[in-house]
Amino acid sequence: MAAVRQDLASALPGVSAAAPPRPPVTIVPLRGLPIVVVVIALLIASIAADWRWAINFFHVAGGGLWTGIDLFVGLIVGPILGRMSVPARVEFSTRFMPKMLLIMPTLVTITLASGWQLAHDLGLLDSGYYRHGWVVASFIVVGVMAVIAIGILEPANLAVLFELKKPQPDGELIGRLMRRFVYTAAITGLMQVATLVIMTRLAI
Amino acid sequence: MTTGGPAQSGAIAPSGRRLPPVATVAVASMALVLTGGIYLASYLPGRPALGPAVGLLAAAGVLLLANVVLLGRVQEFAWGQFFQVGRWVLLGYGVIAGMLEYVFVLDGTRGTPLVLMTLMLAVFAVDIPVLLAFSVARYQAADPTAEGTAPGRS
């Protein structure tokens, strides 16, 4: 453990040998996988059985959590993280990023799949629907968010995790990638507000 | 430096060697299939003119193939990490794409639009593993066993 501390101390400026031990780095928290499997199985069962309440629940709960987490991480956690010391950022990232790697794709999948099914059941996908323009607008917003999230946010998340696994992680690289993660989370969070506007327009 | 997201035209590996713009090309390909998917979905349950969707899918496919070629020409790369990440991401996004395909079929999408949607999902499900695997491997030291060549190259 002392050796790890010494490695970190030599790798990251501002880290003393007395710094707290770095927690072991896990890329995917395996203990969370059964929960993901159960959630996805319930979603598939709800869609197959056309269980309207459950589909609605998945869409509202998934969408609410997705929006809330994006906004919270981007606008609250991000600025705090930016002011933390590099070792503190490393320790936070080590514990935080693996969880995000499991939570966010699951939330996105259940929100989109249940949302599509709900829109289909309610006839909102029909191009003759009088507010069809709003539905198409939601497709576009989700498409742009997907490009940002998958193209920038998720690669940064993964790259940080693999950097943290190195015996001597590059603190500057981690800081840069974390900033990218937080900024893109903030952008997608703000775009989620546009989604909220669209969804509430459709709900009237 | 090693900075740069997909918007960057190229990256520099830890070895100092410049890498091709694989991430940028993958994001462009992904954006094209998403645009095609939105175009098709916005006309449901009707059938839109399929030309734009076919064009977008073809362009995305060409970019995906270009990425394979670019990757095949990369030397001194962390191929072990690339394939380690790529396999798991392929599994994850395979599940997501399968989920979406299931919903399309369940909702009665049939014929050419279904074929196009399926191919778009296939491109999407391959693009993302390439993007994420490259994004990780580019910051890793090259495999000592790679001897400067990509897998399958002599």
mmCIF file of C-alpha atoms in Angstrom:
data_model
loop_
_atom_site.group_PDB
_atom_site.id
_atom_site.type_symbol
_atom_site.label_atom_id
_atom_site.label_comp_id
_atom_site.label_asym_id
_atom_site.label_seq_id
_atom_site.Cartn_x
_atom_site.Cartn_y
_atom_site.Cartn_z
ATOM 1 C CA MET A 1 0.000 0.000 0.000
ATOM 2 C CA ALA A 2 2.848 2.307 0.843
ATOM 3 C CA ALA A 3 4.345 1.532 -2.541
ATOM 4 C CA VAL A 4 1.109 2.542 -4.251
ATOM 5 C CA ARG A 5 1.103 5.771 -2.268
ATOM 6 C CA GLN A 6 4.684 6.399 -3.283
ATOM 7 C CA ASP A 7 3.808 5.708 -6.939
ATOM 8 C CA LEU A 8 0.905 8.137 -6.790
ATOM 9 C CA ALA A 9 3.057 10.680 -5.024
ATOM 10 C CA SER A 10 5.648 10.530 -7.741
ATOM 11 C CA ALA A 11 3.033 10.569 -10.501
ATOM 12 C CA LEU A 12 0.804 13.365 -9.308
ATOM 13 C CA PRO A 13 1.978 16.760 -8.215
ATOM 14 C CA GLY A 14 0.752 17.671 -4.772
ATOM 15 C CA VAL A 15 0.406 14.098 -3.570
ATOM 16 C CA SER A 16 2.478 13.389 -0.510
ATOM 17 C CA ALA A 17 3.501 9.990 0.693
ATOM 18 C CA ALA A 18 1.010 10.486 3.521
ATOM 19 C CA ALA A 19 -1.894 10.772 1.084
ATOM 20 C CA PRO A 20 -4.782 8.371 1.707
ATOM 21 C CA PRO A 21 -4.474 5.040 -0.100
ATOM 22 C CA ARG A 22 -5.927 4.946 -3.568
ATOM 23 C CA PRO A 23 -8.978 2.660 -3.707
ATOM 24 C CA PRO A 24 -8.673 -0.288 -6.101
ATOM 25 C CA VAL A 25 -9.842 0.637 -9.593
ATOM 26 C CA THR A 26 -12.770 -1.300 -11.020
ATOM 27 C CA ILE A 27 -13.844 -0.598 -14.581
ATOM 28 C CA VAL A 28 -17.308 -2.154 -14.325
ATOM 29 C CA PRO A 29 -18.722 -2.769 -10.830
ATOM 30 C CA LEU A 30 -19.726 -6.398 -11.231
ATOM 31 C CA ARG A 31 -21.998 -6.336 -8.178
ATOM 32 C CA GLY A 32 -24.255 -3.896 -10.017
ATOM 33 C CA LEU A 33 -24.672 -6.060 -13.116
ATOM 34 C CA PRO A 34 -27.478 -8.270 -11.689
ATOM 35 C CA ILE A 35 -29.494 -5.110 -10.947
ATOM 36 C CA VAL A 36 -29.050 -3.962 -14.549
ATOM 37 C CA VAL A 37 -30.116 -7.390 -15.834
ATOM 38 C CA VAL A 38 -33.244 -7.352 -13.653
ATOM 39 C CA VAL A 39 -34.184 -3.816 -14.750
ATOM 40 C CA ILE A 40 -33.743 -4.655 -18.453
ATOM 41 C CA ALA A 41 -35.696 -7.919 -18.031
ATOM 42 C CA LEU A 42 -38.556 -6.027 -16.368
ATOM 43 C CA LEU A 43 -38.522 -3.491 -19.183
ATOM 44 C CA ILE A 44 -38.702 -6.214 -21.841
ATOM 45 C CA ALA A 45 -41.511 -7.969 -19.953
ATOM 46 C CA SER A 46 -43.446 -4.687 -19.626
ATOM 47 C CA ILE A 47 -43.161 -3.970 -23.336
ATOM 48 C CA ALA A 48 -44.009 -7.559 -24.331
ATOM 49 C CA ALA A 49 -47.068 -7.606 -22.059
ATOM 50 C CA ASP A 50 -47.964 -4.041 -23.053
ATOM 51 C CA TRP A 51 -48.153 -3.155 -19.355
ATOM 52 C CA ARG A 52 -48.894 0.534 -19.766
ATOM 53 C CA TRP A 53 -48.291 1.580 -16.151
ATOM 54 C CA ALA A 54 -44.862 -0.083 -16.047
ATOM 55 C CA ILE A 55 -43.873 1.379 -19.416
ATOM 56 C CA ASN A 56 -44.944 4.808 -18.184
ATOM 57 C CA PHE A 57 -43.037 4.273 -14.929
ATOM 58 C CA PHE A 58 -39.840 3.292 -16.753
ATOM 59 C CA HIS A 59 -40.081 6.340 -18.982
ATOM 60 C CA VAL A 60 -40.839 8.860 -16.242
ATOM 61 C CA ALA A 61 -38.450 7.397 -13.650
ATOM 62 C CA GLY A 62 -35.656 6.758 -16.154
ATOM 63 C CA GLY A 63 -36.018 10.151 -17.816
ATOM 64 C CA GLY A 64 -36.210 11.971 -14.482
ATOM 65 C CA LEU A 65 -33.085 10.272 -13.148
ATOM 66 C CA TRP A 66 -31.197 10.746 -16.423
ATOM 67 C CA THR A 67 -32.027 14.469 -16.469
ATOM 68 C CA GLY A 68 -31.391 14.928 -12.757
ATOM 69 C CA ILE A 69 -28.040 13.147 -12.771
ATOM 70 C CA ASP A 70 -26.854 15.015 -15.877
ATOM 71 C CA LEU A 71 -27.763 18.388 -14.374
ATOM 72 C CA PHE A 72 -26.409 17.542 -10.924
ATOM 73 C CA VAL A 73 -23.101 16.215 -12.215
ATOM 74 C CA GLY A 74 -22.649 18.963 -14.771
ATOM 75 C CA LEU A 75 -23.713 21.969 -12.749
ATOM 76 C CA ILE A 76 -23.114 20.997 -9.102
ATOM 77 C CA VAL A 77 -20.487 18.240 -8.900
ATOM 78 C CA GLY A 78 -18.465 19.575 -11.849
ATOM 79 C CA PRO A 79 -17.577 23.005 -10.446
ATOM 80 C CA ILE A 80 -16.795 21.456 -7.031
ATOM 81 C CA LEU A 81 -14.578 18.843 -8.668
ATOM 82 C CA GLY A 82 -12.731 21.530 -10.580
ATOM 83 C CA ARG A 83 -11.662 23.166 -7.308
ATOM 84 C CA MET A 84 -10.484 19.951 -5.640
ATOM 85 C CA SER A 85 -6.845 18.909 -5.414
ATOM 86 C CA VAL A 86 -5.589 16.423 -7.996
ATOM 87 C CA PRO A 87 -5.336 13.524 -5.481
ATOM 88 C CA ALA A 88 -8.866 14.221 -4.267
ATOM 89 C CA ARG A 89 -10.068 14.278 -7.868
ATOM 90 C CA VAL A 90 -8.341 10.979 -8.524
ATOM 91 C CA GLU A 91 -9.926 9.374 -5.469
ATOM 92 C CA PHE A 92 -13.352 10.752 -6.348
ATOM 93 C CA SER A 93 -13.044 9.581 -9.971
ATOM 94 C CA THR A 94 -11.955 6.113 -8.882
ATOM 95 C CA ARG A 95 -15.140 5.668 -6.884
ATOM 96 C CA PHE A 96 -17.539 7.688 -9.042
ATOM 97 C CA MET A 97 -16.785 6.835 -12.669
ATOM 98 C CA PRO A 98 -17.367 3.041 -12.525
ATOM 99 C CA LYS A 99 -20.836 3.628 -11.115
ATOM 100 C CA MET A 100 -21.639 6.106 -13.872
ATOM 101 C CA LEU A 101 -20.478 3.555 -16.432
ATOM 102 C CA LEU A 102 -23.225 1.223 -15.267
ATOM 103 C CA ILE A 103 -25.983 3.671 -14.321
ATOM 104 C CA MET A 104 -26.088 5.988 -17.332
ATOM 105 C CA PRO A 105 -26.332 3.460 -20.212
ATOM 106 C CA THR A 106 -29.030 1.616 -18.240
ATOM 107 C CA LEU A 107 -31.043 4.793 -17.683
ATOM 108 C CA VAL A 108 -30.668 5.816 -21.322
ATOM 109 C CA THR A 109 -31.777 2.396 -22.574
ATOM 110 C CA ILE A 110 -34.872 2.146 -20.363
ATOM 111 C CA THR A 111 -35.906 5.759 -21.005
ATOM 112 C CA LEU A 112 -35.601 5.532 -24.787
ATOM 113 C CA ALA A 113 -37.112 2.065 -25.218
ATOM 114 C CA SER A 114 -40.068 2.772 -22.915
ATOM 115 C CA GLY A 115 -40.515 6.255 -24.414
ATOM 116 C CA TRP A 116 -40.683 4.875 -27.941
ATOM 117 C CA GLN A 117 -43.209 2.226 -26.878
ATOM 118 C CA LEU A 118 -45.298 4.726 -24.940
ATOM 119 C CA ALA A 119 -45.362 7.136 -27.878
ATOM 120 C CA HIS A 120 -46.362 4.278 -30.166
ATOM 121 C CA ASP A 121 -49.188 3.168 -27.853
ATOM 122 C CA LEU A 122 -50.504 6.718 -27.469
ATOM 123 C CA GLY A 123 -50.365 7.367 -31.213
ATOM 124 C CA LEU A 124 -47.769 10.148 -30.857
ATOM 125 C CA LEU A 125 -45.489 8.536 -33.461
ATOM 126 C CA ASP A 126 -48.191 8.821 -36.100
ATOM 127 C CA SER A 127 -47.160 11.562 -38.524
ATOM 128 C CA GLY A 128 -50.795 12.667 -38.538
ATOM 129 C CA TYR A 129 -50.662 13.536 -34.815
ATOM 130 C CA TYR A 130 -51.296 17.263 -34.472
ATOM 131 C CA ARG A 131 -48.175 17.812 -32.351
ATOM 132 C CA HIS A 132 -45.967 15.513 -34.406
ATOM 133 C CA GLY A 133 -43.454 18.337 -34.869
ATOM 134 C CA TRP A 134 -42.725 18.259 -31.131
ATOM 135 C CA VAL A 135 -42.169 14.493 -31.304
ATOM 136 C CA VAL A 136 -39.681 14.910 -34.148
ATOM 137 C CA ALA A 137 -38.008 17.715 -32.154
ATOM 138 C CA SER A 138 -37.561 15.267 -29.270
ATOM 139 C CA PHE A 139 -35.940 12.760 -31.674
ATOM 140 C CA ILE A 140 -33.486 15.448 -32.790
ATOM 141 C CA VAL A 141 -32.636 16.534 -29.228
ATOM 142 C CA VAL A 142 -32.071 12.915 -28.191
ATOM 143 C CA GLY A 143 -29.955 12.321 -31.316
ATOM 144 C CA VAL A 144 -27.705 15.298 -30.559
ATOM 145 C CA MET A 145 -27.427 14.250 -26.919
ATOM 146 C CA ALA A 146 -26.511 10.718 -27.995
ATOM 147 C CA VAL A 147 -23.701 12.012 -30.211
ATOM 148 C CA ILE A 148 -22.322 14.181 -27.382
ATOM 149 C CA ALA A 149 -22.722 11.506 -24.708
ATOM 150 C CA ILE A 150 -21.362 8.598 -26.719
ATOM 151 C CA GLY A 151 -18.848 10.568 -28.760
ATOM 152 C CA ILE A 152 -17.271 12.657 -25.985
ATOM 153 C CA LEU A 153 -18.592 11.887 -22.506
ATOM 154 C CA GLU A 154 -18.349 8.117 -22.461
ATOM 155 C CA PRO A 155 -14.869 7.914 -24.062
ATOM 156 C CA ALA A 156 -13.614 10.378 -21.439
ATOM 157 C CA ASN A 157 -15.177 8.285 -18.666
ATOM 158 C CA LEU A 158 -13.546 5.076 -19.887
ATOM 159 C CA ALA A 159 -10.177 6.678 -20.597
ATOM 160 C CA VAL A 160 -10.073 8.056 -17.018
ATOM 161 C CA LEU A 161 -10.780 4.622 -15.568
ATOM 162 C CA PHE A 162 -8.028 2.976 -17.583
ATOM 163 C CA GLU A 163 -5.609 5.776 -16.736
ATOM 164 C CA LEU A 164 -6.377 5.244 -13.044
ATOM 165 C CA LYS A 165 -5.471 1.574 -13.390
ATOM 166 C CA LYS A 166 -1.932 2.473 -14.374
ATOM 167 C CA PRO A 167 0.714 2.231 -11.641
ATOM 168 C CA GLN A 168 1.561 5.872 -12.311
ATOM 169 C CA PRO A 169 -1.545 7.655 -13.562
ATOM 170 C CA ASP A 170 -1.129 10.938 -15.413
ATOM 171 C CA GLY A 171 -2.866 13.436 -13.118
ATOM 172 C CA GLU A 172 -2.923 16.147 -15.757
ATOM 173 C CA LEU A 173 -4.571 13.833 -18.314
ATOM 174 C CA ILE A 174 -7.150 12.692 -15.739
ATOM 175 C CA GLY A 175 -7.954 16.296 -14.856
ATOM 176 C CA ARG A 176 -8.396 17.179 -18.524
ATOM 177 C CA LEU A 177 -10.590 14.166 -19.265
ATOM 178 C CA MET A 178 -12.672 14.779 -16.134
ATOM 179 C CA ARG A 179 -13.260 18.385 -17.190
ATOM 180 C CA ARG A 180 -14.433 17.120 -20.574
ATOM 181 C CA PHE A 181 -16.722 14.627 -18.817
ATOM 182 C CA VAL A 182 -18.217 17.290 -16.584
ATOM 183 C CA TYR A 183 -18.682 19.902 -19.330
ATOM 184 C CA THR A 184 -20.395 17.440 -21.657
ATOM 185 C CA ALA A 185 -22.597 16.252 -18.781
ATOM 186 C CA ALA A 186 -23.594 19.894 -18.260
ATOM 187 C CA ILE A 187 -24.366 20.347 -21.979
ATOM 188 C CA THR A 188 -26.492 17.207 -22.129
ATOM 189 C CA GLY A 189 -28.140 18.275 -18.870
ATOM 190 C CA LEU A 190 -29.124 21.611 -20.381
ATOM 191 C CA MET A 191 -30.381 19.804 -23.484
ATOM 192 C CA GLN A 192 -32.446 17.669 -21.139
ATOM 193 C CA VAL A 193 -34.264 20.859 -20.161
ATOM 194 C CA ALA A 194 -35.276 21.153 -23.822
ATOM 195 C CA THR A 195 -36.553 17.581 -23.598
ATOM 196 C CA LEU A 196 -38.564 18.505 -20.504
ATOM 197 C CA VAL A 197 -40.138 21.413 -22.407
ATOM 198 C CA ILE A 198 -41.045 19.105 -25.300
ATOM 199 C CA MET A 199 -42.424 16.355 -23.043
ATOM 200 C CA THR A 200 -44.586 18.760 -21.065
ATOM 201 C CA ARG A 201 -45.893 20.233 -24.333
ATOM 202 C CA LEU A 202 -46.843 16.724 -25.460
ATOM 203 C CA ALA A 203 -48.501 15.930 -22.121
ATOM 204 C CA ILE A 204 -51.027 18.799 -22.405
ATOM 205 C CA MET B 1 -0.309 16.365 -26.393
ATOM 206 C CA THR B 2 -2.719 13.580 -25.905
ATOM 207 C CA THR B 3 -5.722 15.813 -25.666
ATOM 208 C CA GLY B 4 -8.598 15.877 -27.990
ATOM 209 C CA GLY B 5 -11.957 14.339 -28.306
ATOM 210 C CA PRO B 6 -13.545 13.139 -31.473
ATOM 211 C CA ALA B 7 -13.484 16.670 -32.849
ATOM 212 C CA GLN B 8 -9.735 16.480 -33.041
ATOM 213 C CA SER B 9 -8.425 15.347 -36.394
ATOM 214 C CA GLY B 10 -5.767 13.146 -34.894
ATOM 215 C CA ALA B 11 -4.208 12.196 -31.603
ATOM 216 C CA ILE B 12 -0.755 11.397 -30.398
ATOM 217 C CA ALA B 13 -0.110 8.065 -28.743
ATOM 218 C CA PRO B 14 2.042 7.862 -25.582
ATOM 219 C CA SER B 15 4.852 6.739 -27.875
ATOM 220 C CA GLY B 16 4.663 10.167 -29.530
ATOM 221 C CA ARG B 17 3.345 8.736 -32.771
ATOM 222 C CA ARG B 18 0.400 10.522 -34.417
ATOM 223 C CA LEU B 19 -2.736 8.401 -34.676
ATOM 224 C CA PRO B 20 -5.391 8.589 -37.405
ATOM 225 C CA PRO B 21 -8.699 10.394 -36.662
ATOM 226 C CA VAL B 22 -10.557 7.171 -35.847
ATOM 227 C CA ALA B 23 -12.699 8.749 -33.115
ATOM 228 C CA THR B 24 -13.768 11.629 -35.346
ATOM 229 C CA VAL B 25 -14.713 9.281 -38.178
ATOM 230 C CA ALA B 26 -16.650 7.012 -35.798
ATOM 231 C CA VAL B 27 -18.637 9.955 -34.403
ATOM 232 C CA ALA B 28 -19.393 11.189 -37.935
ATOM 233 C CA SER B 29 -20.609 7.710 -38.909
ATOM 234 C CA MET B 30 -22.744 7.514 -35.771
ATOM 235 C CA ALA B 31 -24.247 10.944 -36.464
ATOM 236 C CA LEU B 32 -25.179 9.831 -40.003
ATOM 237 C CA VAL B 33 -27.025 6.698 -38.847
ATOM 238 C CA LEU B 34 -28.807 8.660 -36.123
ATOM 239 C CA THR B 35 -29.924 11.204 -38.712
ATOM 240 C CA GLY B 36 -31.157 8.395 -40.948
ATOM 241 C CA GLY B 37 -33.014 6.810 -38.050
ATOM 242 C CA ILE B 38 -34.680 10.102 -37.102
ATOM 243 C CA TYR B 39 -35.656 10.649 -40.743
ATOM 244 C CA LEU B 40 -37.307 7.213 -40.980
ATOM 245 C CA ALA B 41 -38.967 7.483 -37.556
ATOM 246 C CA SER B 42 -40.430 10.909 -38.280
ATOM 247 C CA TYR B 43 -42.542 9.475 -41.128
ATOM 248 C CA LEU B 44 -44.022 6.535 -39.203
ATOM 249 C CA PRO B 45 -46.295 4.746 -39.747
ATOM 250 C CA GLY B 46 -46.009 5.950 -43.336
ATOM 251 C CA ARG B 47 -43.191 5.141 -45.690
ATOM 252 C CA PRO B 48 -40.921 8.036 -46.630
ATOM 253 C CA ALA B 49 -38.793 8.287 -49.748
ATOM 254 C CA LEU B 50 -36.025 5.840 -48.893
ATOM 255 C CA GLY B 51 -33.295 7.540 -50.942
ATOM 256 C CA PRO B 52 -32.067 9.879 -48.165
ATOM 257 C CA ALA B 53 -32.044 7.052 -45.602
ATOM 258 C CA VAL B 54 -30.151 4.743 -47.974
ATOM 259 C CA GLY B 55 -27.685 7.538 -48.752
ATOM 260 C CA LEU B 56 -27.069 8.267 -45.071
ATOM 261 C CA LEU B 57 -26.648 4.568 -44.279
ATOM 262 C CA ALA B 58 -24.247 4.082 -47.202
ATOM 263 C CA ALA B 59 -22.181 7.088 -46.115
ATOM 264 C CA ALA B 60 -22.071 5.778 -42.544
ATOM 265 C CA GLY B 61 -21.029 2.338 -43.803
ATOM 266 C CA VAL B 62 -18.246 3.845 -45.908
ATOM 267 C CA LEU B 63 -16.962 5.781 -42.880
ATOM 268 C CA LEU B 64 -17.049 2.609 -40.770
ATOM 269 C CA LEU B 65 -15.040 0.749 -43.411
ATOM 270 C CA ALA B 66 -12.644 3.686 -43.645
ATOM 271 C CA ASN B 67 -12.142 3.409 -39.905
ATOM 272 C CA VAL B 68 -11.314 -0.282 -40.198
ATOM 273 C CA VAL B 69 -8.741 0.544 -42.880
ATOM 274 C CA LEU B 70 -7.278 3.389 -40.791
ATOM 275 C CA LEU B 71 -7.022 1.124 -37.760
ATOM 276 C CA GLY B 72 -5.445 -1.634 -39.816
ATOM 277 C CA ARG B 73 -2.648 0.724 -40.767
ATOM 278 C CA VAL B 74 -1.873 1.807 -37.212
ATOM 279 C CA GLN B 75 1.414 0.572 -35.846
ATOM 280 C CA GLU B 76 2.616 0.510 -32.259
ATOM 281 C CA PHE B 77 -0.786 0.472 -30.655
ATOM 282 C CA ALA B 78 -2.283 -1.067 -27.504
ATOM 283 C CA TRP B 79 -4.223 -3.721 -29.406
ATOM 284 C CA GLY B 80 -4.733 -5.822 -26.292
ATOM 285 C CA GLN B 81 -6.601 -3.007 -24.553
ATOM 286 C CA PHE B 82 -8.400 -2.111 -27.788
ATOM 287 C CA PHE B 83 -9.896 -5.576 -28.144
ATOM 288 C CA GLN B 84 -10.508 -5.960 -24.400
ATOM 289 C CA VAL B 85 -12.646 -2.801 -24.321
ATOM 290 C CA GLY B 86 -14.141 -3.380 -27.759
ATOM 291 C CA ARG B 87 -15.496 -6.830 -26.870
ATOM 292 C CA TRP B 88 -17.318 -5.629 -23.766
ATOM 293 C CA VAL B 89 -18.699 -2.512 -25.410
ATOM 294 C CA LEU B 90 -19.857 -4.594 -28.380
ATOM 295 C CA LEU B 91 -21.713 -6.840 -25.949
ATOM 296 C CA GLY B 92 -23.324 -3.863 -24.176
ATOM 297 C CA TYR B 93 -24.357 -1.990 -27.293
ATOM 298 C CA GLY B 94 -25.397 -5.236 -28.933
ATOM 299 C CA VAL B 95 -27.944 -5.577 -26.123
ATOM 300 C CA ILE B 96 -29.121 -1.965 -26.600
ATOM 301 C CA ALA B 97 -29.394 -2.387 -30.391
ATOM 302 C CA GLY B 98 -31.211 -5.688 -29.893
ATOM 303 C CA MET B 99 -33.619 -3.978 -27.515
ATOM 304 C CA LEU B 100 -34.387 -1.277 -30.093
ATOM 305 C CA GLU B 101 -34.769 -3.857 -32.886
ATOM 306 C CA TYR B 102 -37.190 -5.813 -30.691
ATOM 307 C CA VAL B 103 -39.319 -2.693 -30.169
ATOM 308 C CA PHE B 104 -39.350 -1.888 -33.900
ATOM 309 C CA VAL B 105 -40.464 -5.420 -34.823
ATOM 310 C CA LEU B 106 -43.030 -5.499 -32.027
ATOM 311 C CA ASP B 107 -44.507 -2.227 -33.275
ATOM 312 C CA GLY B 108 -45.010 -3.616 -36.769
ATOM 313 C CA THR B 109 -42.130 -2.054 -38.690
ATOM 314 C CA ARG B 110 -41.697 -4.260 -41.753
ATOM 315 C CA GLY B 111 -40.098 -4.441 -45.203
ATOM 316 C CA THR B 112 -37.424 -2.061 -46.438
ATOM 317 C CA PRO B 113 -37.728 0.387 -43.501
ATOM 318 C CA LEU B 114 -37.048 -2.506 -41.099
ATOM 319 C CA VAL B 115 -34.049 -3.616 -43.167
ATOM 320 C CA LEU B 116 -32.695 -0.058 -43.148
ATOM 321 C CA MET B 117 -33.315 0.335 -39.410
ATOM 322 C CA THR B 118 -31.579 -2.995 -38.753
ATOM 323 C CA LEU B 119 -28.543 -2.054 -40.826
ATOM 324 C CA MET B 120 -28.382 1.340 -39.118
ATOM 325 C CA LEU B 121 -28.479 -0.337 -35.724
ATOM 326 C CA ALA B 122 -25.725 -2.709 -36.872
ATOM 327 C CA VAL B 123 -23.482 0.201 -37.942
ATOM 328 C CA PHE B 124 -24.308 1.985 -34.661
ATOM 329 C CA ALA B 125 -23.486 -1.129 -32.609
ATOM 330 C CA VAL B 126 -20.084 -1.497 -34.314
ATOM 331 C CA ASP B 127 -19.189 2.213 -34.440
ATOM 332 C CA ILE B 128 -19.402 2.666 -30.697
ATOM 333 C CA PRO B 129 -17.090 -0.210 -29.698
ATOM 334 C CA VAL B 130 -14.535 1.079 -32.219
ATOM 335 C CA LEU B 131 -14.846 4.603 -30.803
ATOM 336 C CA LEU B 132 -14.628 3.631 -27.136
ATOM 337 C CA ALA B 133 -11.920 1.005 -27.620
ATOM 338 C CA PHE B 134 -9.797 3.484 -29.583
ATOM 339 C CA SER B 135 -10.404 6.227 -26.999
ATOM 340 C CA VAL B 136 -8.976 3.993 -24.275
ATOM 341 C CA ALA B 137 -6.177 2.332 -26.231
ATOM 342 C CA ARG B 138 -4.745 5.584 -27.569
ATOM 343 C CA TYR B 139 -3.631 6.588 -24.060
ATOM 344 C CA GLN B 140 -2.043 3.204 -23.351
ATOM 345 C CA ALA B 141 1.463 2.065 -24.099
ATOM 346 C CA ALA B 142 1.758 -0.059 -27.243
ATOM 347 C CA ASP B 143 1.722 -3.819 -26.767
ATOM 348 C CA PRO B 144 5.258 -5.158 -26.458
ATOM 349 C CA THR B 145 4.181 -8.229 -28.424
ATOM 350 C CA ALA B 146 2.696 -6.197 -31.270
ATOM 351 C CA GLU B 147 6.140 -5.609 -32.771
ATOM 352 C CA GLY B 148 4.885 -2.526 -34.503
ATOM 353 C CA THR B 149 2.125 -4.092 -36.520
ATOM 354 C CA ALA B 150 -1.625 -4.341 -36.303
ATOM 355 C CA PRO B 151 -3.175 -7.772 -35.695
ATOM 356 C CA GLY B 152 -3.369 -9.827 -38.840
ATOM 357 C CA ARG B 153 -0.631 -7.901 -40.569
ATOM 358 C CA SER B 154 2.650 -9.544 -41.332
#
